[in-house]
Amino acid sequence: MKTYLVTGGAGFIGSNFVHYMLNKYSKDIKIVNFDKLTYAGNLENLKEIEDRTNYTFVQGDVCDKELVEKLFKKYDFDYVVNFAAESHVDRSIKEPEIFVKTNVLGTVNLLNCAKNAWETQNGFKNGAKFLQVSTDEVYGSLGESGYFVETTPIDSHSPYASSKAASDLMVKAYSDTYKMPINITRCSNNYGAYQFPEKLIPLLINNCLHHEDLPVYGDGLNIRDWLYVEDHCKAIDMVIESGRLGEVYNIGGHNEKTNILIVNSIISYLNENVDKEITQDLIKHVADRLGHDRRYGIDPTKIKDELGWYPETTFEVGIKRTIQWYLDNKKWMKNVTTGEYQKYYKNMYKGV
Ligand code: NAD
Ligand code: DAU
């Protein structure tokens, strides 16, 4: 039975991953979810599985050396899947320091603890692997044509993207220097259930339902390559199982959309199915994000050819499923939009 240390498993992608893995492997794996429970971490995301005997939650900070060492002593981990991060670009523009702390120093602490626990006389524990969940933002921004491939040079722009690039390079350093078994995955924008409503899609859904402004940065023509979160979870599982050691895998699905198209799709779905007062009148063009990357687009050929992964969910299916999830989980939305997040959100758009 394999034991996984999942960091950041109470966040958006991490909690989807925990659900995906426990659904797929049932009692054949063990998961320890290690999460600091920042504003973005929410144990409500995991309440359906919290009583499972092969699932344990531990609250803590990835930067806490003593605690992470204790975890490695207590559990004989086979895999580390590192989701824990500060993940929101706008926050990184206002407060870069915490991004360096969690994303860079936290990753290095995890790498060290895993190395110490896994090193043997002839190398590393058999089958062990450290998987770093990274982002296409490390590659910077594309023009009108071309795609990010795994060999595209790193050219990160925002403090968030640069902190992720720095952590990727530290993971690479542990592979190159110590031959530690690692993979790095770089995916595009995820969407789906349990996403914190500071990110574009859940923010738009929430604001529509409250008849609040829909803030569109700049001209709204920036492009993101949307990936349904369950397709991402499946890809991570495949990379853990069969990814070649030391390799980077891009994960995305040729699902590029302008932001304004996303806004209009959400408005028209909610207008037709929920409330005729949800219209384009809610759209408000606001000041652009500083250093706003224009276009992301992933070429997923490597993961497709080597591991047979492809995104199964079209945007048309995924977006309807996602909107419906938020409609069915209004209490979840209410719970996460009160408290810390609410204060931050109000400050952020002041004067725009
Ligand atoms: P999220 O913000 O929803 O969740 C992050 C989780 O990490 C939260 O549960 C939070 O409590 C936890 N965390 C934060 N700081 C911590 C610390 N110091 N110690 C322990 N736990 C801590 O993020 P997400 O959208 O689920 O992203 C997960 C990972 O995937 C991140 O590494 C992010 O960079 C990467 N990623 C996200 C996307 C996306 O579209 N959301 C795309 C590409 C890559
Ligand atoms: O590409 C992967 C990245 O995707 C991840 O690494 C990040 O963790 C994740 O947050 C996401 O970053 P983005 O900046 O692309 O996502 P966000 O949802 O913040 O914004 C998506 C686009 O929408 C972006 O062009 C900015 C724009 N936007 C965003 C918000 C929150 C708006 O126009 N209005 C908004 O209110």
CSV table of N, CA and C in Angstrom, one decimal, residues 115 118-119 122-125 128-129 171-182 245-246:
chain,number,residue,atom,x,y,z
A,115,LYS,N,14.4,14.1,1.2
A,115,LYS,CA,15.7,13.6,0.9
A,115,LYS,C,16.3,12.9,2.1
A,118,TRP,N,14.4,9.6,2.6
A,118,TRP,CA,14.4,8.6,1.5
A,118,TRP,C,15.8,8.1,1.1
A,119,GLU,N,16.9,8.9,1.5
A,119,GLU,CA,18.2,8.5,1.1
A,119,GLU,C,18.6,7.1,1.7
A,122,ASN,N,22.5,3.2,-1.3
A,122,ASN,CA,22.7,3.1,-2.8
A,122,ASN,C,21.8,4.1,-3.6
A,123,GLY,N,21.3,5.1,-2.9
A,123,GLY,CA,20.5,6.0,-3.7
A,123,GLY,C,19.3,6.5,-2.8
A,124,PHE,N,18.1,6.2,-3.4
A,124,PHE,CA,16.9,6.6,-2.7
A,124,PHE,C,15.9,5.5,-2.6
A,125,LYS,N,15.0,5.6,-1.6
A,125,LYS,CA,14.0,4.6,-1.4
A,125,LYS,C,13.4,4.1,-2.7
A,128,ALA,N,10.1,5.8,-4.5
A,128,ALA,CA,9.7,7.1,-4.0
A,128,ALA,C,9.8,8.2,-5.0
A,129,LYS,N,8.9,9.2,-4.8
A,129,LYS,CA,8.9,10.3,-5.8
A,129,LYS,C,8.4,11.6,-5.2
A,171,VAL,N,13.7,22.2,-7.1
A,171,VAL,CA,13.3,20.8,-7.3
A,171,VAL,C,14.3,20.2,-8.3
A,172,LYS,N,14.5,20.9,-9.4
A,172,LYS,CA,15.5,20.4,-10.4
A,172,LYS,C,16.9,20.3,-9.8
A,173,ALA,N,17.2,21.2,-8.9
A,173,ALA,CA,18.6,21.1,-8.3
A,173,ALA,C,18.7,19.8,-7.5
A,174,TYR,N,17.6,19.4,-6.8
A,174,TYR,CA,17.7,18.2,-6.0
A,174,TYR,C,17.8,16.9,-6.9
A,175,SER,N,17.2,17.0,-8.1
A,175,SER,CA,17.3,15.9,-9.0
A,175,SER,C,18.7,15.9,-9.6
A,176,ASP,N,19.2,17.1,-10.1
A,176,ASP,CA,20.5,17.1,-10.7
A,176,ASP,C,21.6,16.8,-9.8
A,177,THR,N,21.5,17.4,-8.5
A,177,THR,CA,22.6,17.3,-7.6
A,177,THR,C,22.6,15.9,-6.8
A,178,TYR,N,21.5,15.6,-6.3
A,178,TYR,CA,21.4,14.4,-5.4
A,178,TYR,C,20.8,13.2,-6.1
A,179,LYS,N,20.3,13.4,-7.3
A,179,LYS,CA,19.6,12.3,-8.1
A,179,LYS,C,18.3,12.0,-7.3
A,180,MET,N,17.7,12.9,-6.7
A,180,MET,CA,16.5,12.7,-6.0
A,180,MET,C,15.4,12.4,-7.0
A,181,PRO,N,14.5,11.4,-6.8
A,181,PRO,CA,13.5,11.1,-7.8
A,181,PRO,C,12.3,12.1,-7.8
A,182,ILE,N,12.2,12.9,-8.8
A,182,ILE,CA,11.2,14.0,-8.9
A,182,ILE,C,10.5,14.0,-10.2
A,245,LEU,N,11.6,9.7,-14.4
A,245,LEU,CA,12.2,10.5,-13.3
A,245,LEU,C,13.0,11.7,-13.8
A,246,GLY,N,12.8,12.8,-13.1
A,246,GLY,CA,13.6,14.0,-13.5
A,246,GLY,C,12.9,14.9,-14.6
